């Protein structure tokens, strides 16, 4: 019983201190699986498309990370409704910067998707990539 409790405590500690990048990787893997499942591609096409999709989701995640990190850093102030004017400006500007870059990134990757899958599938893949999971 002691061993079980020790193992459970260690597992909990690892889950709590798991690096954010590992968590992001798991979420990205889930998103890749979701998109591929819903596209219903043939195995050979899926094998070619999967690395392209993974690269897109990685680049998209990297684009969104600065805003997410800032938001996480300020989460206590957000929850307490005690953001300063400067913090509000920081959050707003970070979000705007992210949103300004997203259309160009999406256009770039949509074109890359179409080199592997049809335009219809590429469009659907972009839409599926935006779906909320959970």
Short mmCIF file of N, CA and C in Angstrom, two decimals:
data_model
loop_
_atom_site.label_atom_id
_atom_site.label_comp_id
_atom_site.label_asym_id
_atom_site.label_seq_id
_atom_site.Cartn_x
_atom_site.Cartn_y
_atom_site.Cartn_z
N UNK A 1 0.83 -1.19 0.00
CA UNK A 1 0.00 0.00 0.00
C UNK A 1 0.87 1.25 0.00
N UNK A 2 1.98 1.21 0.78
CA UNK A 2 2.88 2.36 0.82
C UNK A 2 3.47 2.62 -0.55
N UNK A 3 3.82 1.56 -1.24
CA UNK A 3 4.40 1.70 -2.57
C UNK A 3 3.40 2.32 -3.54
N UNK A 4 2.16 1.89 -3.43
CA UNK A 4 1.11 2.45 -4.28
C UNK A 4 0.95 3.95 -4.01
N UNK A 5 0.91 4.33 -2.75
CA UNK A 5 0.74 5.74 -2.37
C UNK A 5 1.94 6.55 -2.85
N UNK A 6 3.14 6.00 -2.71
CA UNK A 6 4.34 6.69 -3.16
C UNK A 6 4.32 6.85 -4.67
N UNK A 7 3.94 5.81 -5.37
CA UNK A 7 3.85 5.87 -6.82
C UNK A 7 2.80 6.88 -7.27
N UNK A 8 1.67 6.91 -6.61
CA UNK A 8 0.61 7.86 -6.93
C UNK A 8 1.07 9.29 -6.68
N UNK A 9 1.77 9.51 -5.57
CA UNK A 9 2.27 10.85 -5.25
C UNK A 9 3.31 11.29 -6.28
N UNK A 10 4.18 10.38 -6.68
CA UNK A 10 5.19 10.73 -7.68
C UNK A 10 4.54 11.05 -9.03
N UNK A 11 3.53 10.28 -9.39
CA UNK A 11 2.82 10.53 -10.65
C UNK A 11 2.15 11.90 -10.63
N UNK A 12 1.55 12.22 -9.51
CA UNK A 12 0.90 13.52 -9.37
C UNK A 12 1.91 14.64 -9.48
N UNK A 13 3.05 14.48 -8.83
CA UNK A 13 4.11 15.50 -8.90
C UNK A 13 4.58 15.69 -10.34
N UNK A 14 4.77 14.60 -11.05
CA UNK A 14 5.22 14.70 -12.43
C UNK A 14 4.18 15.38 -13.30
N UNK A 15 2.93 15.10 -13.05
CA UNK A 15 1.86 15.74 -13.83
C UNK A 15 1.82 17.23 -13.56
N UNK A 16 2.07 17.62 -12.33
CA UNK A 16 2.02 19.04 -11.97
C UNK A 16 3.20 19.80 -12.55
N UNK A 17 4.37 19.17 -12.55
CA UNK A 17 5.56 19.89 -13.02
C UNK A 17 5.89 19.59 -14.47
N UNK A 18 5.02 18.85 -15.17
CA UNK A 18 5.27 18.54 -16.57
C UNK A 18 5.46 19.84 -17.34
N UNK A 19 6.49 19.93 -18.13
CA UNK A 19 6.73 21.15 -18.88
C UNK A 19 5.55 21.48 -19.80
N UNK A 20 5.33 22.77 -19.98
CA UNK A 20 4.24 23.23 -20.82
C UNK A 20 4.40 22.72 -22.24
N UNK A 21 5.64 22.61 -22.72
CA UNK A 21 5.86 22.14 -24.08
C UNK A 21 5.39 20.70 -24.24
N UNK A 22 5.55 19.89 -23.20
CA UNK A 22 5.07 18.52 -23.27
C UNK A 22 3.54 18.50 -23.32
N UNK A 23 2.91 19.37 -22.55
CA UNK A 23 1.45 19.45 -22.57
C UNK A 23 0.98 19.94 -23.94
N UNK A 24 1.68 20.93 -24.48
CA UNK A 24 1.33 21.44 -25.80
C UNK A 24 1.50 20.36 -26.85
N UNK A 25 2.55 19.55 -26.70
CA UNK A 25 2.77 18.45 -27.63
C UNK A 25 1.65 17.44 -27.60
N UNK A 26 1.15 17.13 -26.39
CA UNK A 26 0.03 16.18 -26.27
C UNK A 26 -1.23 16.75 -26.91
N UNK A 27 -1.47 18.03 -26.69
CA UNK A 27 -2.65 18.66 -27.28
C UNK A 27 -2.52 18.68 -28.80
N UNK A 28 -1.31 18.96 -29.28
CA UNK A 28 -1.09 18.99 -30.72
C UNK A 28 -1.29 17.59 -31.32
N UNK A 29 -0.79 16.56 -30.62
CA UNK A 29 -0.98 15.18 -31.09
C UNK A 29 -2.47 14.84 -31.17
N UNK A 30 -3.23 15.28 -30.18
CA UNK A 30 -4.67 15.03 -30.17
C UNK A 30 -5.34 15.75 -31.34
N UNK A 31 -4.89 16.96 -31.62
CA UNK A 31 -5.47 17.73 -32.73
C UNK A 31 -5.12 17.07 -34.06
N UNK A 32 -3.89 16.61 -34.20
CA UNK A 32 -3.48 15.91 -35.43
C UNK A 32 -4.37 14.68 -35.63
N UNK A 33 -4.54 13.89 -34.59
CA UNK A 33 -5.38 12.69 -34.68
C UNK A 33 -6.81 13.06 -35.06
N UNK A 34 -7.33 14.13 -34.46
CA UNK A 34 -8.71 14.58 -34.74
C UNK A 34 -8.86 14.98 -36.20
N UNK A 35 -7.93 15.78 -36.70
CA UNK A 35 -8.01 16.24 -38.09
C UNK A 35 -7.90 15.06 -39.05
N UNK A 36 -6.92 14.19 -38.81
CA UNK A 36 -6.72 13.06 -39.70
C UNK A 36 -7.92 12.11 -39.69
N UNK A 37 -8.48 11.90 -38.52
CA UNK A 37 -9.65 11.01 -38.42
C UNK A 37 -10.81 11.57 -39.23
N UNK A 38 -11.04 12.87 -39.11
CA UNK A 38 -12.19 13.48 -39.77
C UNK A 38 -11.99 13.74 -41.26
N UNK A 39 -10.74 13.77 -41.71
CA UNK A 39 -10.49 13.93 -43.15
C UNK A 39 -10.70 12.62 -43.90
N UNK A 40 -10.53 11.51 -43.19
CA UNK A 40 -10.72 10.17 -43.79
C UNK A 40 -9.86 9.99 -45.05
N UNK A 41 -8.59 10.26 -44.92
CA UNK A 41 -7.66 10.13 -46.04
C UNK A 41 -7.22 8.67 -46.19
N UNK A 42 -6.85 8.31 -47.40
CA UNK A 42 -6.26 6.99 -47.62
C UNK A 42 -4.93 6.95 -46.88
N UNK A 43 -4.50 5.76 -46.52
CA UNK A 43 -3.30 5.58 -45.69
C UNK A 43 -2.06 6.23 -46.30
N UNK A 44 -1.87 6.09 -47.61
CA UNK A 44 -0.67 6.67 -48.24
C UNK A 44 -0.72 8.20 -48.23
N UNK A 45 -1.89 8.76 -48.46
CA UNK A 45 -2.04 10.22 -48.44
C UNK A 45 -1.89 10.73 -47.00
N UNK A 46 -2.48 10.02 -46.07
CA UNK A 46 -2.37 10.41 -44.66
C UNK A 46 -0.90 10.42 -44.22
N UNK A 47 -0.13 9.44 -44.66
CA UNK A 47 1.28 9.37 -44.29
C UNK A 47 2.06 10.58 -44.83
N UNK A 48 1.67 11.06 -46.00
CA UNK A 48 2.33 12.25 -46.58
C UNK A 48 1.84 13.53 -45.91
N UNK A 49 0.56 13.55 -45.56
CA UNK A 49 -0.03 14.78 -45.03
C UNK A 49 0.29 15.01 -43.55
N UNK A 50 0.42 13.96 -42.78
CA UNK A 50 0.61 14.09 -41.34
C UNK A 50 1.79 15.00 -40.96
N UNK A 51 2.98 14.84 -41.54
CA UNK A 51 4.09 15.74 -41.15
C UNK A 51 3.83 17.20 -41.52
N UNK A 52 3.11 17.41 -42.61
CA UNK A 52 2.76 18.78 -43.02
C UNK A 52 1.81 19.39 -42.00
N UNK A 53 0.81 18.63 -41.60
CA UNK A 53 -0.15 19.09 -40.61
C UNK A 53 0.54 19.37 -39.27
N UNK A 54 1.43 18.48 -38.87
CA UNK A 54 2.15 18.67 -37.61
C UNK A 54 3.00 19.94 -37.65
N UNK A 55 3.64 20.19 -38.76
CA UNK A 55 4.47 21.40 -38.89
C UNK A 55 3.60 22.66 -38.81
N UNK A 56 2.44 22.62 -39.47
CA UNK A 56 1.50 23.76 -39.41
C UNK A 56 1.06 24.02 -37.97
N UNK A 57 0.63 22.97 -37.28
CA UNK A 57 0.14 23.15 -35.91
C UNK A 57 1.25 23.61 -34.98
N UNK A 58 2.48 23.18 -35.22
CA UNK A 58 3.62 23.63 -34.41
C UNK A 58 3.85 25.12 -34.64
N UNK A 59 3.85 25.54 -35.90
CA UNK A 59 4.06 26.96 -36.21
C UNK A 59 2.92 27.82 -35.66
N UNK A 60 1.71 27.32 -35.76
CA UNK A 60 0.56 28.05 -35.22
C UNK A 60 0.68 28.18 -33.70
N UNK A 61 1.07 27.11 -33.05
CA UNK A 61 1.26 27.12 -31.60
C UNK A 61 2.35 28.11 -31.20
N UNK A 62 3.46 28.10 -31.95
CA UNK A 62 4.55 29.03 -31.67
C UNK A 62 4.10 30.48 -31.82
N UNK A 63 3.21 30.73 -32.77
CA UNK A 63 2.68 32.07 -32.98
C UNK A 63 1.80 32.51 -31.80
N UNK A 64 1.04 31.57 -31.26
CA UNK A 64 0.12 31.89 -30.18
C UNK A 64 0.77 31.89 -28.80
N UNK A 65 1.95 31.28 -28.67
CA UNK A 65 2.59 31.13 -27.37
C UNK A 65 2.86 32.44 -26.61
N UNK A 66 3.35 33.50 -27.25
CA UNK A 66 3.62 34.72 -26.47
C UNK A 66 2.38 35.26 -25.76
N UNK A 67 1.25 35.28 -26.46
CA UNK A 67 0.02 35.76 -25.83
C UNK A 67 -0.42 34.83 -24.71
N UNK A 68 -0.36 33.52 -24.96
CA UNK A 68 -0.76 32.55 -23.93
C UNK A 68 0.12 32.67 -22.70
N UNK A 69 1.43 32.84 -22.91
CA UNK A 69 2.34 32.95 -21.77
C UNK A 69 2.03 34.21 -20.97
N UNK A 70 1.83 35.33 -21.65
CA UNK A 70 1.50 36.57 -20.97
C UNK A 70 0.19 36.43 -20.21
N UNK A 71 -0.80 35.83 -20.84
CA UNK A 71 -2.10 35.63 -20.19
C UNK A 71 -1.95 34.74 -18.96
N UNK A 72 -1.17 33.67 -19.08
CA UNK A 72 -0.92 32.78 -17.94
C UNK A 72 -0.22 33.53 -16.80
N UNK A 73 0.76 34.36 -17.17
CA UNK A 73 1.49 35.13 -16.16
C UNK A 73 0.58 36.10 -15.41
N UNK A 74 -0.43 36.60 -16.11
CA UNK A 74 -1.33 37.60 -15.51
C UNK A 74 -2.65 36.98 -15.03
N UNK A 75 -2.75 35.67 -15.04
CA UNK A 75 -4.02 35.00 -14.74
C UNK A 75 -4.57 35.37 -13.36
N UNK A 76 -3.71 35.49 -12.36
CA UNK A 76 -4.19 35.86 -11.02
C UNK A 76 -4.85 37.24 -11.04
N UNK A 77 -4.23 38.18 -11.73
CA UNK A 77 -4.79 39.53 -11.82
C UNK A 77 -6.08 39.52 -12.64
N UNK A 78 -6.11 38.70 -13.67
CA UNK A 78 -7.32 38.59 -14.50
C UNK A 78 -8.46 38.04 -13.66
N UNK A 79 -8.19 36.94 -12.93
CA UNK A 79 -9.22 36.32 -12.09
C UNK A 79 -9.73 37.27 -11.00
N UNK A 80 -8.82 38.07 -10.46
CA UNK A 80 -9.19 39.00 -9.39
C UNK A 80 -9.75 40.31 -9.95
N UNK A 81 -9.81 40.40 -11.28
CA UNK A 81 -10.27 41.63 -11.93
C UNK A 81 -9.44 42.83 -11.48
N UNK A 82 -8.12 42.64 -11.41
CA UNK A 82 -7.22 43.69 -10.94
C UNK A 82 -6.09 43.95 -11.92
N UNK A 83 -6.38 43.88 -13.20
CA UNK A 83 -5.37 44.20 -14.20
C UNK A 83 -5.13 45.70 -14.21
N UNK A 84 -3.87 46.08 -14.33
CA UNK A 84 -3.55 47.50 -14.46
C UNK A 84 -3.79 47.90 -15.91
N UNK A 85 -3.80 49.19 -16.15
CA UNK A 85 -3.98 49.69 -17.51
C UNK A 85 -2.85 49.19 -18.40
N UNK A 86 -1.63 49.19 -17.88
CA UNK A 86 -0.48 48.72 -18.65
C UNK A 86 -0.61 47.24 -18.99
N UNK A 87 -1.09 46.44 -18.05
CA UNK A 87 -1.27 45.01 -18.30
C UNK A 87 -2.36 44.77 -19.35
N UNK A 88 -3.43 45.55 -19.28
CA UNK A 88 -4.48 45.46 -20.30
C UNK A 88 -3.91 45.79 -21.68
N UNK A 89 -3.12 46.84 -21.73
CA UNK A 89 -2.49 47.22 -23.00
C UNK A 89 -1.58 46.11 -23.52
N UNK A 90 -0.80 45.50 -22.62
CA UNK A 90 0.09 44.41 -23.00
C UNK A 90 -0.70 43.24 -23.59
N UNK A 91 -1.75 42.85 -22.89
CA UNK A 91 -2.58 41.73 -23.35
C UNK A 91 -3.21 42.05 -24.70
N UNK A 92 -3.75 43.25 -24.82
CA UNK A 92 -4.40 43.65 -26.06
C UNK A 92 -3.42 43.63 -27.23
N UNK A 93 -2.26 44.23 -27.02
CA UNK A 93 -1.26 44.30 -28.09
C UNK A 93 -0.74 42.91 -28.47
N UNK A 94 -0.52 42.06 -27.49
CA UNK A 94 -0.04 40.70 -27.77
C UNK A 94 -1.08 39.94 -28.59
N UNK A 95 -2.34 40.08 -28.24
CA UNK A 95 -3.41 39.39 -28.97
C UNK A 95 -3.53 39.94 -30.39
N UNK A 96 -3.44 41.25 -30.54
CA UNK A 96 -3.53 41.86 -31.86
C UNK A 96 -2.38 41.42 -32.76
N UNK A 97 -1.18 41.37 -32.19
CA UNK A 97 0.00 40.93 -32.94
C UNK A 97 -0.20 39.51 -33.44
N UNK A 98 -0.72 38.65 -32.57
CA UNK A 98 -1.00 37.26 -32.94
C UNK A 98 -2.02 37.22 -34.06
N UNK A 99 -3.11 37.94 -33.90
CA UNK A 99 -4.20 37.89 -34.88
C UNK A 99 -3.80 38.50 -36.22
N UNK A 100 -2.86 39.45 -36.22
CA UNK A 100 -2.40 40.05 -37.47
C UNK A 100 -1.59 39.05 -38.28
N UNK A 101 -0.85 38.18 -37.61
CA UNK A 101 0.03 37.23 -38.29
C UNK A 101 -0.68 35.95 -38.72
N UNK A 102 -1.79 35.63 -38.09
CA UNK A 102 -2.48 34.37 -38.37
C UNK A 102 -2.96 34.21 -39.82
N UNK A 103 -3.56 35.23 -40.44
CA UNK A 103 -4.03 35.03 -41.81
C UNK A 103 -2.91 34.66 -42.79
N UNK A 104 -1.76 35.30 -42.67
CA UNK A 104 -0.64 34.98 -43.57
C UNK A 104 -0.15 33.56 -43.33
N UNK A 105 -0.09 33.17 -42.07
CA UNK A 105 0.33 31.81 -41.74
C UNK A 105 -0.66 30.80 -42.31
N UNK A 106 -1.94 31.07 -42.16
CA UNK A 106 -2.97 30.16 -42.68
C UNK A 106 -2.92 30.08 -44.20
N UNK A 107 -2.71 31.20 -44.88
CA UNK A 107 -2.60 31.17 -46.35
C UNK A 107 -1.40 30.34 -46.78
N UNK A 108 -0.28 30.53 -46.10
CA UNK A 108 0.95 29.79 -46.42
C UNK A 108 0.72 28.28 -46.29
N UNK A 109 0.12 27.87 -45.18
CA UNK A 109 -0.05 26.44 -44.94
C UNK A 109 -1.18 25.85 -45.76
N UNK A 110 -2.19 26.62 -46.07
CA UNK A 110 -3.26 26.13 -46.96
C UNK A 110 -2.66 25.77 -48.31
N UNK A 111 -1.77 26.62 -48.81
CA UNK A 111 -1.10 26.34 -50.08
C UNK A 111 -0.25 25.07 -49.97
N UNK A 112 0.44 24.90 -48.85
CA UNK A 112 1.25 23.68 -48.66
C UNK A 112 0.36 22.45 -48.54
N UNK A 113 -0.76 22.58 -47.87
CA UNK A 113 -1.70 21.45 -47.75
C UNK A 113 -2.11 20.98 -49.15
N UNK A 114 -2.39 21.94 -50.04
CA UNK A 114 -2.88 21.60 -51.37
C UNK A 114 -1.84 20.90 -52.24
N UNK A 115 -0.58 20.89 -51.81
CA UNK A 115 0.42 20.14 -52.55
C UNK A 115 0.35 18.65 -52.22
N UNK A 116 -0.36 18.32 -51.13
CA UNK A 116 -0.45 16.92 -50.67
C UNK A 116 -1.88 16.39 -50.80
N UNK A 117 -2.87 17.24 -50.51
CA UNK A 117 -4.27 16.83 -50.56
C UNK A 117 -5.05 17.80 -51.46
N UNK A 118 -6.29 17.48 -51.75
CA UNK A 118 -7.10 18.32 -52.63
C UNK A 118 -7.45 19.64 -51.94
N UNK A 119 -7.90 20.60 -52.71
CA UNK A 119 -8.30 21.90 -52.16
C UNK A 119 -9.45 21.72 -51.16
N UNK A 120 -10.38 20.84 -51.48
CA UNK A 120 -11.51 20.60 -50.59
C UNK A 120 -11.03 20.02 -49.26
N UNK A 121 -10.11 19.08 -49.34
CA UNK A 121 -9.56 18.49 -48.13
C UNK A 121 -8.73 19.51 -47.35
N UNK A 122 -7.99 20.33 -48.06
CA UNK A 122 -7.16 21.35 -47.41
C UNK A 122 -8.05 22.35 -46.66
N UNK A 123 -9.13 22.75 -47.31
CA UNK A 123 -10.08 23.66 -46.66
C UNK A 123 -10.65 23.03 -45.40
N UNK A 124 -11.07 21.77 -45.53
CA UNK A 124 -11.63 21.07 -44.38
C UNK A 124 -10.59 20.91 -43.27
N UNK A 125 -9.35 20.62 -43.64
CA UNK A 125 -8.28 20.47 -42.64
C UNK A 125 -8.06 21.76 -41.88
N UNK A 126 -8.11 22.89 -42.58
CA UNK A 126 -7.94 24.19 -41.91
C UNK A 126 -9.10 24.42 -40.93
N UNK A 127 -10.31 24.10 -41.35
CA UNK A 127 -11.47 24.27 -40.48
C UNK A 127 -11.39 23.34 -39.27
N UNK A 128 -11.03 22.08 -39.50
CA UNK A 128 -10.91 21.13 -38.40
C UNK A 128 -9.81 21.54 -37.41
N UNK A 129 -8.77 22.15 -37.92
CA UNK A 129 -7.66 22.58 -37.06
C UNK A 129 -8.09 23.65 -36.07
N UNK A 130 -9.15 24.37 -36.42
CA UNK A 130 -9.67 25.44 -35.57
C UNK A 130 -10.71 24.95 -34.55
N UNK A 131 -11.21 23.73 -34.73
CA UNK A 131 -12.25 23.22 -33.84
C UNK A 131 -11.77 23.19 -32.39
N UNK A 132 -12.67 23.46 -31.49
CA UNK A 132 -12.38 23.34 -30.06
C UNK A 132 -12.48 21.88 -29.68
N UNK A 133 -11.42 21.38 -29.09
CA UNK A 133 -11.42 19.99 -28.62
C UNK A 133 -11.67 20.00 -27.13
N UNK A 134 -12.28 18.97 -26.63
CA UNK A 134 -12.57 18.75 -25.21
C UNK A 134 -14.03 18.74 -24.94
#
